[in-house]
PDB file of N, CA, C and O in Angstrom, chain B, residues numbered from 101:
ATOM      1  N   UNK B 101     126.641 -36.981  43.175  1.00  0.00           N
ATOM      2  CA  UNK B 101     127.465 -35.797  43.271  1.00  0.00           C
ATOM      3  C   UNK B 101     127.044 -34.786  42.213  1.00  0.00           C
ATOM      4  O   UNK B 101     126.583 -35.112  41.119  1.00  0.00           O
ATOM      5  N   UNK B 102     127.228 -33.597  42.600  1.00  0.00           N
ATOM      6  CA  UNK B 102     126.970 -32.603  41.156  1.00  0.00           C
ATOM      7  C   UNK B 102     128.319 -31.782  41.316  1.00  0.00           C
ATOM      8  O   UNK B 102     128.894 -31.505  42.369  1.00  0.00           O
ATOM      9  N   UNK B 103     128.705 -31.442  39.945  1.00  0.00           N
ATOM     10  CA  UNK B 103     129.576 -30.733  39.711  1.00  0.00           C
ATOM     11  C   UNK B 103     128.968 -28.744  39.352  1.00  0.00           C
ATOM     12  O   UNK B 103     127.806 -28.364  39.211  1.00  0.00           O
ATOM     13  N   UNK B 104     129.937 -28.097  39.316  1.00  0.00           N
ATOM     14  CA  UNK B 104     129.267 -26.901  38.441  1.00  0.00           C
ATOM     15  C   UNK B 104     130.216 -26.576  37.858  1.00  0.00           C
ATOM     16  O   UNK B 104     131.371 -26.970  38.024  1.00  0.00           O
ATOM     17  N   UNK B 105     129.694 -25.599  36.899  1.00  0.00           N
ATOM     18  CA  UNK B 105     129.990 -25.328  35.776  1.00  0.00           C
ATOM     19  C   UNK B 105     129.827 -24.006  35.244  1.00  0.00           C
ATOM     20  O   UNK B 105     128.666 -23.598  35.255  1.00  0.00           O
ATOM     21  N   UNK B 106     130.960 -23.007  34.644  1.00  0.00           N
ATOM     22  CA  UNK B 106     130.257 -22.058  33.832  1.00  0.00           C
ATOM     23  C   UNK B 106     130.131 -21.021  34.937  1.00  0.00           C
ATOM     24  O   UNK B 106     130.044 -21.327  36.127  1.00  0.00           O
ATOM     25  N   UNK B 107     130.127 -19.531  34.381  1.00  0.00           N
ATOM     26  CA  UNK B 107     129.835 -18.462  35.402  1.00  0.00           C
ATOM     27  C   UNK B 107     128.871 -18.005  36.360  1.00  0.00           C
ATOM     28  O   UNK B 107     128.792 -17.293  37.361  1.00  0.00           O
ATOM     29  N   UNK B 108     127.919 -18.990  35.340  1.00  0.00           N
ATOM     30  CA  UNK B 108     126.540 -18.600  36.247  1.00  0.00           C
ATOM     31  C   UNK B 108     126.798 -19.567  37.845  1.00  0.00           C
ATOM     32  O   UNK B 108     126.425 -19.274  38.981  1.00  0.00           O
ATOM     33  N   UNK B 109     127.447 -20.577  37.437  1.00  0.00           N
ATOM     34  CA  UNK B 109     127.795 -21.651  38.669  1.00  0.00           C
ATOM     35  C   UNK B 109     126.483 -22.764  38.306  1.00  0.00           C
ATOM     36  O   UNK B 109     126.093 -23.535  39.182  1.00  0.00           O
ATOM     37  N   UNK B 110     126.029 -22.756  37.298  1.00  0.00           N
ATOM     38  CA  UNK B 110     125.054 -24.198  36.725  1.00  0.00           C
ATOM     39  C   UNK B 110     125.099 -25.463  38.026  1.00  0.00           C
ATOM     40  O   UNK B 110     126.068 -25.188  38.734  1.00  0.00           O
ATOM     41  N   UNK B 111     124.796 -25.999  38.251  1.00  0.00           N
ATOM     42  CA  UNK B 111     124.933 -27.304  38.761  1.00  0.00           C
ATOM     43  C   UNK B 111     124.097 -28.561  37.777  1.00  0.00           C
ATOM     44  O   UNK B 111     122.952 -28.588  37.326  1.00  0.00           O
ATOM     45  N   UNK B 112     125.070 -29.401  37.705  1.00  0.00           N
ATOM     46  CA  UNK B 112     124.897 -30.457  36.994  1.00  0.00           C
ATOM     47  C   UNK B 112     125.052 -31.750  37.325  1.00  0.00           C
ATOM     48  O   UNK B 112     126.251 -31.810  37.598  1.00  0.00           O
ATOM     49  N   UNK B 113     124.498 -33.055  37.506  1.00  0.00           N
ATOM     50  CA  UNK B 113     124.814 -34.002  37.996  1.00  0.00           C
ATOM     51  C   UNK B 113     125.795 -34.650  37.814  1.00  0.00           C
ATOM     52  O   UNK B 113     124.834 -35.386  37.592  1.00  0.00           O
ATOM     53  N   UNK B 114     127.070 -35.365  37.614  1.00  0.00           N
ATOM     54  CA  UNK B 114     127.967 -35.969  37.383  1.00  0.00           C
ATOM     55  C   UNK B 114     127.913 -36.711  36.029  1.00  0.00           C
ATOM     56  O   UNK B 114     127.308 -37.768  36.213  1.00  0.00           O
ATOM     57  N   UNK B 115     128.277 -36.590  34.829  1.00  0.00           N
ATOM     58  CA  UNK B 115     128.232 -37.365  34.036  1.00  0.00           C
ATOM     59  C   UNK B 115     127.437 -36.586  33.034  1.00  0.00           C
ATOM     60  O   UNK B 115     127.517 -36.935  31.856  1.00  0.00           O
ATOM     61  N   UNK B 116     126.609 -35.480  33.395  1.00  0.00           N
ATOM     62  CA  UNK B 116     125.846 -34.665  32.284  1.00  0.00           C
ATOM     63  C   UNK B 116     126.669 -33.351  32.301  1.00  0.00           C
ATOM     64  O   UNK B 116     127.565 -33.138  33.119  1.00  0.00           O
ATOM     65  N   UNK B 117     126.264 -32.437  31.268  1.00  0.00           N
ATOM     66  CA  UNK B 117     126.249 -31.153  31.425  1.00  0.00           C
ATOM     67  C   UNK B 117     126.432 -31.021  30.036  1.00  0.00           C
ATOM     68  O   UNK B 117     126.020 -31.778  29.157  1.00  0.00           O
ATOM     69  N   UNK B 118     127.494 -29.358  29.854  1.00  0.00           N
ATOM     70  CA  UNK B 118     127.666 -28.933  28.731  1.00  0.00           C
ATOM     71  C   UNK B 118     128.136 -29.402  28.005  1.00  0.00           C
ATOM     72  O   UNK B 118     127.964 -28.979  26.861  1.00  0.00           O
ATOM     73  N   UNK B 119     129.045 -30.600  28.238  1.00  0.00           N
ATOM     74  CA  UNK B 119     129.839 -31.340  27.429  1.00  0.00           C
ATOM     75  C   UNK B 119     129.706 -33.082  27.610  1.00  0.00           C
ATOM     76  O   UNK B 119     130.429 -33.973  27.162  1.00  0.00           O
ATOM     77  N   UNK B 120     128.776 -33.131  28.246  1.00  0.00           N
ATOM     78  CA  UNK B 120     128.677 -34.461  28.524  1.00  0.00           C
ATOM     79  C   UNK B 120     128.691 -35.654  27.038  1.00  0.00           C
ATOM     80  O   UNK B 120     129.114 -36.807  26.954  1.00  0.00           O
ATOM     81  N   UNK B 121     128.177 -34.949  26.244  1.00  0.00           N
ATOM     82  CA  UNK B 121     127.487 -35.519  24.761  1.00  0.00           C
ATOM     83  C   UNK B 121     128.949 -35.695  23.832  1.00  0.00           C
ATOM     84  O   UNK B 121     128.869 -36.021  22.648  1.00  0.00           O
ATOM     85  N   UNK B 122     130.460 -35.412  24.584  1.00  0.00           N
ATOM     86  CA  UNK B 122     131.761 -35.493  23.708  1.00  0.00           C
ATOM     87  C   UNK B 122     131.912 -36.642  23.734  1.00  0.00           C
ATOM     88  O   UNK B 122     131.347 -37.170  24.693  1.00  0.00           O
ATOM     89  N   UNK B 123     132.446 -37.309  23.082  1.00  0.00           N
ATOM     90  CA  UNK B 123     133.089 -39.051  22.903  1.00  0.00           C
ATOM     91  C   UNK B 123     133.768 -39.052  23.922  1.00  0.00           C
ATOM     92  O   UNK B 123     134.379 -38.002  24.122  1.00  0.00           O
ATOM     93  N   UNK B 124     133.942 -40.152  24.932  1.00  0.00           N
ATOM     94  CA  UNK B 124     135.324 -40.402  25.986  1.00  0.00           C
ATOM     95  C   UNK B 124     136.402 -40.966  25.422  1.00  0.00           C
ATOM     96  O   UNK B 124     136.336 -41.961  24.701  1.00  0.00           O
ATOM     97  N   UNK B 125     137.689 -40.229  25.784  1.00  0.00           N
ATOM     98  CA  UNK B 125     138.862 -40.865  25.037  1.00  0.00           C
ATOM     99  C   UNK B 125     139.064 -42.927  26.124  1.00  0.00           C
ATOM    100  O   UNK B 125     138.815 -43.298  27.271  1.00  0.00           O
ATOM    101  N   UNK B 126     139.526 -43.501  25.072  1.00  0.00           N
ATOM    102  CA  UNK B 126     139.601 -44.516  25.672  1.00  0.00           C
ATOM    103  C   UNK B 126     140.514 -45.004  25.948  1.00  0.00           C
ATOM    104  O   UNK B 126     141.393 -44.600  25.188  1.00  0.00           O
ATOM    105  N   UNK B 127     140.968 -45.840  26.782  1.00  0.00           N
ATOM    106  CA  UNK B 127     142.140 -46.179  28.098  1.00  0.00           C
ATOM    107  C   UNK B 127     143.245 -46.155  26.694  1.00  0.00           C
ATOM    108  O   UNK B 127     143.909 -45.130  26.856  1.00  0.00           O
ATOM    109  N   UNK B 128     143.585 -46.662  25.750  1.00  0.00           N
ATOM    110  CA  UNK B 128     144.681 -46.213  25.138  1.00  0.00           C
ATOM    111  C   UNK B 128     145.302 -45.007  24.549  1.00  0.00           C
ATOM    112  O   UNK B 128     146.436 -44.830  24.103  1.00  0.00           O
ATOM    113  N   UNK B 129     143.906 -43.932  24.699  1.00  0.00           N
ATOM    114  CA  UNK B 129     143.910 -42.796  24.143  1.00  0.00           C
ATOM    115  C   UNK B 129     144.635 -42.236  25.338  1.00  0.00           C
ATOM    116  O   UNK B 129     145.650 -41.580  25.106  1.00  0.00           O
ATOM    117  N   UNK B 130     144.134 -42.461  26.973  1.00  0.00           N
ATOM    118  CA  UNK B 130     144.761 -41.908  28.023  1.00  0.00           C
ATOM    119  C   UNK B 130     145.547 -42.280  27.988  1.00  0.00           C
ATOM    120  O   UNK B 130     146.190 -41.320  27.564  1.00  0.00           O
ATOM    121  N   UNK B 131     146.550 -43.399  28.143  1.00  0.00           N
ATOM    122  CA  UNK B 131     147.497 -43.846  28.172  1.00  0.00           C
ATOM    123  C   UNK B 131     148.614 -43.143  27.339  1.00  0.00           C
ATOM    124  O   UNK B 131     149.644 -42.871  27.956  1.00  0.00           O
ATOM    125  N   UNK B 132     148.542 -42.812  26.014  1.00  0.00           N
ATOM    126  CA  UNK B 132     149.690 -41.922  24.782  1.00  0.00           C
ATOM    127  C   UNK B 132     149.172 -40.605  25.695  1.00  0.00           C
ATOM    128  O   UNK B 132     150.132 -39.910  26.029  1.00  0.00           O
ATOM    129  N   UNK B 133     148.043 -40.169  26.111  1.00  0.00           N
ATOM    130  CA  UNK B 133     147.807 -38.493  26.533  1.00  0.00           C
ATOM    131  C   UNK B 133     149.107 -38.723  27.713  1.00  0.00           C
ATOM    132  O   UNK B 133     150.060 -37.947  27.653  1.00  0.00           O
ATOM    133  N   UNK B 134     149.092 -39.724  28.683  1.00  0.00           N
ATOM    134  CA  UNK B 134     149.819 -39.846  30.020  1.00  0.00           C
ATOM    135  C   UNK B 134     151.271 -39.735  29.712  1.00  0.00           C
ATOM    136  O   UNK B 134     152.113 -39.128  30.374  1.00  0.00           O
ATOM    137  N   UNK B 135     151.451 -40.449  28.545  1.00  0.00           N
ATOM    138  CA  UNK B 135     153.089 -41.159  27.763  1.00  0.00           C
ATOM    139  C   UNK B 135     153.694 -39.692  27.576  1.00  0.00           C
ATOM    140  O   UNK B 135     154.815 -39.297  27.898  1.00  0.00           O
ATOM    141  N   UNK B 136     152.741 -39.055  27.023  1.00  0.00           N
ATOM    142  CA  UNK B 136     153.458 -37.494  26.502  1.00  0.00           C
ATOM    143  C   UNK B 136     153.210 -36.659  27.011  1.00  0.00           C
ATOM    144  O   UNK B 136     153.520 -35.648  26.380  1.00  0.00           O
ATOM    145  N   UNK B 137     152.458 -36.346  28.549  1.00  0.00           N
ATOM    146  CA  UNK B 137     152.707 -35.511  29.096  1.00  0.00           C
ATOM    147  C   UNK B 137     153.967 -35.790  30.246  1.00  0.00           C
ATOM    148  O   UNK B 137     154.675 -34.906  30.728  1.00  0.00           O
ATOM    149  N   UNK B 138     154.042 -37.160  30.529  1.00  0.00           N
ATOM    150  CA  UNK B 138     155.431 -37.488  31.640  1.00  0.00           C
ATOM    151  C   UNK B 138     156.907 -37.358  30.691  1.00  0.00           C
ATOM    152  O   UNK B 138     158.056 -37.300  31.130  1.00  0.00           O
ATOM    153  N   UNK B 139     156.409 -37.331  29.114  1.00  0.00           N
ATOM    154  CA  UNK B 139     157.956 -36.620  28.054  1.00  0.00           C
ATOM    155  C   UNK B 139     158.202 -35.597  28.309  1.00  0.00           C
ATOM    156  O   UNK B 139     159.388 -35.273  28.377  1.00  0.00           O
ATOM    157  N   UNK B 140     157.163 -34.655  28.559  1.00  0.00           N
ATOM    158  CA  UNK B 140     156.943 -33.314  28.525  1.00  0.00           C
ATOM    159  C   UNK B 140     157.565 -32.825  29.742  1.00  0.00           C
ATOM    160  O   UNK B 140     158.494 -32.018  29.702  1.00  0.00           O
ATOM    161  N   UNK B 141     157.065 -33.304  30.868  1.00  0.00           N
ATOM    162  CA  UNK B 141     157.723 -33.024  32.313  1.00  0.00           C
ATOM    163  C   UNK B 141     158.913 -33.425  32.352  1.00  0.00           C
ATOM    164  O   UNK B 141     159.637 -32.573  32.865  1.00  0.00           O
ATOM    165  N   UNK B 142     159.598 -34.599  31.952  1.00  0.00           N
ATOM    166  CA  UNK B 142     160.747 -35.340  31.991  1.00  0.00           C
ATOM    167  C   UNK B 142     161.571 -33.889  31.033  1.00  0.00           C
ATOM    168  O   UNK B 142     162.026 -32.963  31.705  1.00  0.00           O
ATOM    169  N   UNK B 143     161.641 -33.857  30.049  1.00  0.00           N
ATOM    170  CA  UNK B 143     161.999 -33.256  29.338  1.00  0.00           C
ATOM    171  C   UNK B 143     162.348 -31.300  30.340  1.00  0.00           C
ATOM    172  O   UNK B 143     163.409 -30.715  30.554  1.00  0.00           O
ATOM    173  N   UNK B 144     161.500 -31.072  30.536  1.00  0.00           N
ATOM    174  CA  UNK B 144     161.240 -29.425  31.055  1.00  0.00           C
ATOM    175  C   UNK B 144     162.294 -29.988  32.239  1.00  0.00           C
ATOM    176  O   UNK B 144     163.397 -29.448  32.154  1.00  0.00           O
ATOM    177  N   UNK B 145     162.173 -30.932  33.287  1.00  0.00           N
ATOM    178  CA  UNK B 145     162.975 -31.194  34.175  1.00  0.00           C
ATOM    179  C   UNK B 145     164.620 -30.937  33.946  1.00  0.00           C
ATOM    180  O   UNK B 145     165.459 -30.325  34.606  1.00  0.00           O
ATOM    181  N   UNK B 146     164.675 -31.684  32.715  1.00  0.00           N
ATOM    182  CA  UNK B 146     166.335 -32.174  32.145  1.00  0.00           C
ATOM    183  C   UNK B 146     166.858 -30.575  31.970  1.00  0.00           C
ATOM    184  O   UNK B 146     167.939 -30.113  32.333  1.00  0.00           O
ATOM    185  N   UNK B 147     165.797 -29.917  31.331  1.00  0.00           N
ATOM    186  CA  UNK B 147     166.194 -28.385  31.001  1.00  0.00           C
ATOM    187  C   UNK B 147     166.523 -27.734  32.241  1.00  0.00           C
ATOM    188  O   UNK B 147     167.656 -27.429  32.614  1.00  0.00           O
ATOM    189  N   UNK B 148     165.600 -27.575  32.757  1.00  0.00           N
ATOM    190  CA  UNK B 148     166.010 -26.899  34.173  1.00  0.00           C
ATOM    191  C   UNK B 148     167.153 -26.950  34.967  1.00  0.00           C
ATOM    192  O   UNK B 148     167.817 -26.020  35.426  1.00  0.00           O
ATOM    193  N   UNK B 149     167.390 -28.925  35.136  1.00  0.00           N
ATOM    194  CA  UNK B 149     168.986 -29.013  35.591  1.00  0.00           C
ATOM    195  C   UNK B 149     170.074 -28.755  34.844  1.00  0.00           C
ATOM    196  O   UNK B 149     171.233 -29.104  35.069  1.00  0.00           O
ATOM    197  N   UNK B 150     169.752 -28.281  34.164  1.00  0.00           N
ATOM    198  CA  UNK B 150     170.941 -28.251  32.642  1.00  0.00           C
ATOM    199  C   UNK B 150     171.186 -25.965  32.789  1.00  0.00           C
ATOM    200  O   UNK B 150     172.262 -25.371  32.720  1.00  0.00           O
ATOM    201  N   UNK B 151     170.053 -25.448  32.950  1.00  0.00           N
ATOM    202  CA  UNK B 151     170.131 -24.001  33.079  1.00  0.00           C
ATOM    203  C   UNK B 151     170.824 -23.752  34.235  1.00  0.00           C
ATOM    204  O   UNK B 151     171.804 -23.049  34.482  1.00  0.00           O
ATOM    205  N   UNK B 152     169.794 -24.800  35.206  1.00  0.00           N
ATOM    206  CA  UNK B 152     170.658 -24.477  36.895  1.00  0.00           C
ATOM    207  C   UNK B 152     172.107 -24.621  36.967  1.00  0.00           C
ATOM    208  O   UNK B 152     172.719 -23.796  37.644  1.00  0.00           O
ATOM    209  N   UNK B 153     172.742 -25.542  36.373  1.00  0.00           N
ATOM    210  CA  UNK B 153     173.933 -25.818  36.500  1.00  0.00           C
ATOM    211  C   UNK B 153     175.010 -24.965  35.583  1.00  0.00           C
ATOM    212  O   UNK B 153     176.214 -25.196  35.479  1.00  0.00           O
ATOM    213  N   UNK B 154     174.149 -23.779  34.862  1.00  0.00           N
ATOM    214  CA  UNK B 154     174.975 -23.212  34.047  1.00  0.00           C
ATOM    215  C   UNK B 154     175.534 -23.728  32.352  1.00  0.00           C
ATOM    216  O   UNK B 154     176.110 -23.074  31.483  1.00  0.00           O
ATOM    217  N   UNK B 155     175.176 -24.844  32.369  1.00  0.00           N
ATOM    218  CA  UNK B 155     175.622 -25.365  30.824  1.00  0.00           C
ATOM    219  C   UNK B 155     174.979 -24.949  29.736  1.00  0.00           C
ATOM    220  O   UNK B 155     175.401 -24.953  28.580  1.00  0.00           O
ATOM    221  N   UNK B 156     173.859 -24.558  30.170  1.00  0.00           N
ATOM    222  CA  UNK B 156     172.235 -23.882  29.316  1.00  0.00           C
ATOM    223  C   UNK B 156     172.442 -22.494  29.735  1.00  0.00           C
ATOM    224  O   UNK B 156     172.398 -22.164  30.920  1.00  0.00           O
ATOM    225  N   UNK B 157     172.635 -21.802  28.919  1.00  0.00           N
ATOM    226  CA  UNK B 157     171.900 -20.202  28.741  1.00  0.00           C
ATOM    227  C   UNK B 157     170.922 -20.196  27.857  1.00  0.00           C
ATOM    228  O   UNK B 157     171.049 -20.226  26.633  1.00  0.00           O
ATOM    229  N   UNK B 158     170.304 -20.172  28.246  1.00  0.00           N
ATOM    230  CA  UNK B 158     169.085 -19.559  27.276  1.00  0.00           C
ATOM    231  C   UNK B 158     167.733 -18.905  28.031  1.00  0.00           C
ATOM    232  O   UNK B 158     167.628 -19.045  29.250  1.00  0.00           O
ATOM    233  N   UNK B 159     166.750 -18.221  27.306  1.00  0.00           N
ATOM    234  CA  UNK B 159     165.707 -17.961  27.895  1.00  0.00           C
ATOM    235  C   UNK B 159     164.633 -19.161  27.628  1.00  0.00           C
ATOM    236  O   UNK B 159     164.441 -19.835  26.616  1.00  0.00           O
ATOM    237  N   UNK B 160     164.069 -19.175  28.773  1.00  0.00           N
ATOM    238  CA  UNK B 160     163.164 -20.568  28.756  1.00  0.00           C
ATOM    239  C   UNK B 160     162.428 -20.296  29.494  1.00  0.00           C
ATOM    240  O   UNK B 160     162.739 -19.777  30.566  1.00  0.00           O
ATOM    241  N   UNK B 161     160.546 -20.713  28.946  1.00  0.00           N
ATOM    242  CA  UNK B 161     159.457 -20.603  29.686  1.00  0.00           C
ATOM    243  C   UNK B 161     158.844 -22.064  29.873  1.00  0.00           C
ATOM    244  O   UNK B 161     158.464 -22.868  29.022  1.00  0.00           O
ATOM    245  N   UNK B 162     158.865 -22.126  30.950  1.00  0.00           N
ATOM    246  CA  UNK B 162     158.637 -23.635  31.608  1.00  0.00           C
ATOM    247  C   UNK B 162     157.238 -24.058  31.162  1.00  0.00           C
ATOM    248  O   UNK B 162     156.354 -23.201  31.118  1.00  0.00           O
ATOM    249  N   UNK B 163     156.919 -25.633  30.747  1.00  0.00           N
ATOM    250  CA  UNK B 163     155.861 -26.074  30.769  1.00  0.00           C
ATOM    251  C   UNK B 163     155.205 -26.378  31.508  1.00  0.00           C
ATOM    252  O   UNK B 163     154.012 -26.619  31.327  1.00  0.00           O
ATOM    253  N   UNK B 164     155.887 -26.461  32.703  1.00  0.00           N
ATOM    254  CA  UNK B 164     155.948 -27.022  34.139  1.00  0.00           C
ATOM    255  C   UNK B 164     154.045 -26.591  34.160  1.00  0.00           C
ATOM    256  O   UNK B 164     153.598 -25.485  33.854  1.00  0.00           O
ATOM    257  N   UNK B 165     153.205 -27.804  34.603  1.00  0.00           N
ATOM    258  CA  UNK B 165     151.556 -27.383  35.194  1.00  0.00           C
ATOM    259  C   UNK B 165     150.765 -27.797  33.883  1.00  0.00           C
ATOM    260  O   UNK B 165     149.714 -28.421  34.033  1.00  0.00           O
ATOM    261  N   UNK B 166     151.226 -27.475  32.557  1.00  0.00           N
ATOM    262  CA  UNK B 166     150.627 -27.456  31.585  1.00  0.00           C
ATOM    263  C   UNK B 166     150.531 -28.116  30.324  1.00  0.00           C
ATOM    264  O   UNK B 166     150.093 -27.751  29.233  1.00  0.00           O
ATOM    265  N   UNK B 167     151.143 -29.376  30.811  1.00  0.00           N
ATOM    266  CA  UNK B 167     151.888 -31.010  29.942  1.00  0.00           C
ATOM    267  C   UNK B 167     150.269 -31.768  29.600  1.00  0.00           C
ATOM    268  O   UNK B 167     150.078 -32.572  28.687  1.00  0.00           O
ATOM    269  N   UNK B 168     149.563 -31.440  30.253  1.00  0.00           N
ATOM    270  CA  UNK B 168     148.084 -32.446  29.439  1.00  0.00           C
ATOM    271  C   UNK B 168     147.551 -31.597  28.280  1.00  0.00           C
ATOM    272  O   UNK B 168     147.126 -32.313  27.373  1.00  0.00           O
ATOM    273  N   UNK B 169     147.446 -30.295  28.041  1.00  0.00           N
ATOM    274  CA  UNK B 169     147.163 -29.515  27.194  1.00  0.00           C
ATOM    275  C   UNK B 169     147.904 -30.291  25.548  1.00  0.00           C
ATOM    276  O   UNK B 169     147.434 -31.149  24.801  1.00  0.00           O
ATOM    277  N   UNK B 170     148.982 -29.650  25.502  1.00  0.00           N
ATOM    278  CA  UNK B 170     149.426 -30.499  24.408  1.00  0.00           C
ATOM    279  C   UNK B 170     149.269 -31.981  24.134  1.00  0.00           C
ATOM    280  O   UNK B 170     149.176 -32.536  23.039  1.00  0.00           O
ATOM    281  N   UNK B 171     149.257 -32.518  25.368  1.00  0.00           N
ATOM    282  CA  UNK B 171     149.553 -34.136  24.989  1.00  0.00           C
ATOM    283  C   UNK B 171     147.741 -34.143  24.625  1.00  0.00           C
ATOM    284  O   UNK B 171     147.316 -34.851  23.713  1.00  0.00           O
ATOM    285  N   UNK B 172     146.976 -33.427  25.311  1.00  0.00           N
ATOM    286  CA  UNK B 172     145.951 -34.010  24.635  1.00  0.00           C
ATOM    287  C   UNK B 172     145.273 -34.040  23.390  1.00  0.00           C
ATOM    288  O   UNK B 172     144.386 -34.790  22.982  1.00  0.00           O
ATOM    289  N   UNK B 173     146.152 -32.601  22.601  1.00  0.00           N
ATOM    290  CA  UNK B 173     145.535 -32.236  21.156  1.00  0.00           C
ATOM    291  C   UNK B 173     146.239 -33.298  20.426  1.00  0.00           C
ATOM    292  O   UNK B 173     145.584 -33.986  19.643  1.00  0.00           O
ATOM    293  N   UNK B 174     147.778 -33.565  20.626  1.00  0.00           N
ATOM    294  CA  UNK B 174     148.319 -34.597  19.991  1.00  0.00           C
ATOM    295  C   UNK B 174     147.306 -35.593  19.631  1.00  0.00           C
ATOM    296  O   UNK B 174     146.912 -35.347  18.491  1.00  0.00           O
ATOM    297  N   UNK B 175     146.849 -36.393  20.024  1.00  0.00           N
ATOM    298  CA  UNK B 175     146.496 -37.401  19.820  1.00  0.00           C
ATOM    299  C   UNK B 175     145.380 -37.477  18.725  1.00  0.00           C
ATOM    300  O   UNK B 175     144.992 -38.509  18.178  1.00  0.00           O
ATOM    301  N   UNK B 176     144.834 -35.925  18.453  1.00  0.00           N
ATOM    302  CA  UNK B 176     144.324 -35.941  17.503  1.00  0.00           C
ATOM    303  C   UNK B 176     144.816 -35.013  16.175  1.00  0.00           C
ATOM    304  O   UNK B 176     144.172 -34.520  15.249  1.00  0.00           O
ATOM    305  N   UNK B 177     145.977 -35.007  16.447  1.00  0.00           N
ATOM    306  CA  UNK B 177     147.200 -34.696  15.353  1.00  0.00           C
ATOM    307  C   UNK B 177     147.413 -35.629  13.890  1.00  0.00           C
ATOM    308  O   UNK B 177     147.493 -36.782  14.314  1.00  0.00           O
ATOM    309  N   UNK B 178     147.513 -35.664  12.730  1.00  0.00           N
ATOM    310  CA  UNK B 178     147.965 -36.873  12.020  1.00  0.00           C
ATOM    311  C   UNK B 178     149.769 -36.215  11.819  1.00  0.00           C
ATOM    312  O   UNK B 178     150.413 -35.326  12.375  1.00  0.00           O
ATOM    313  N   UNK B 179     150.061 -37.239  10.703  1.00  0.00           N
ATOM    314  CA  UNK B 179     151.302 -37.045  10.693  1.00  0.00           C
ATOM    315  C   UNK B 179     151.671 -35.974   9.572  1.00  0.00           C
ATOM    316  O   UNK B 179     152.775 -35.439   9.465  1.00  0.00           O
ATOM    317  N   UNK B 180     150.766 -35.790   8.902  1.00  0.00           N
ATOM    318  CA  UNK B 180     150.687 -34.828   7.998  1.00  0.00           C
ATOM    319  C   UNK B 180     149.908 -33.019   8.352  1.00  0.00           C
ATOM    320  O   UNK B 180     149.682 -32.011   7.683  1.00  0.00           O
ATOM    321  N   UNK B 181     149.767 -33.365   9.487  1.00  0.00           N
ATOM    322  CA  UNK B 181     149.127 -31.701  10.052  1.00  0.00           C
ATOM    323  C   UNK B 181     150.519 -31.082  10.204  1.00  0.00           C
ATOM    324  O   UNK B 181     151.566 -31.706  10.376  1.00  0.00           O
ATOM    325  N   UNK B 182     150.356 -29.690  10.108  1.00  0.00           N
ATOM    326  CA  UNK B 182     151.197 -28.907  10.322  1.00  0.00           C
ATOM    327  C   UNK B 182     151.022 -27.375  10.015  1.00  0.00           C
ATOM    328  O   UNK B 182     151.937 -26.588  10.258  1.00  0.00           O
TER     329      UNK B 182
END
């Protein structure tokens, strides 16, 4: 299979390219990325039924689509970043 890539539309074989040479996160690394993006959705969900129903006023911009983004920098977060 080839994938592409990039504006020019590159084609690259599966497994190479521009980024091929990054470390792969490994099945426990996916696993906390998975853990905290289904918090993330769970969470945005609870909000939503909570606005819909009127108990919540507030202004709120949904995470809704965009829960792997964070969960994935997390993981290379310590506990002392900030």
């Amino acid at each position: 299979k080839v994938i592409r890539s990039g504006a020019d539309r590159t084609t690259y074989p599966r497994g190479e390219g521009p980024m091929s040479n990054y470390p792969k996160p490994t099945n426990e690394q996916l696993l906390d990325i998975y853990t905290r993006a289904i918090t993330i959705k769970l969470n945005d969900e609870r909000i939503i039924k909570e606005m819909m129903s009127g108990r919540l006023v507030t202004p709120y911009y949904s995470a809704r689509g965009q829960e792997i983004i964070p969960s994935s920098v997390m993981i290379n977060m310590n506990d002392d970043d900030y």
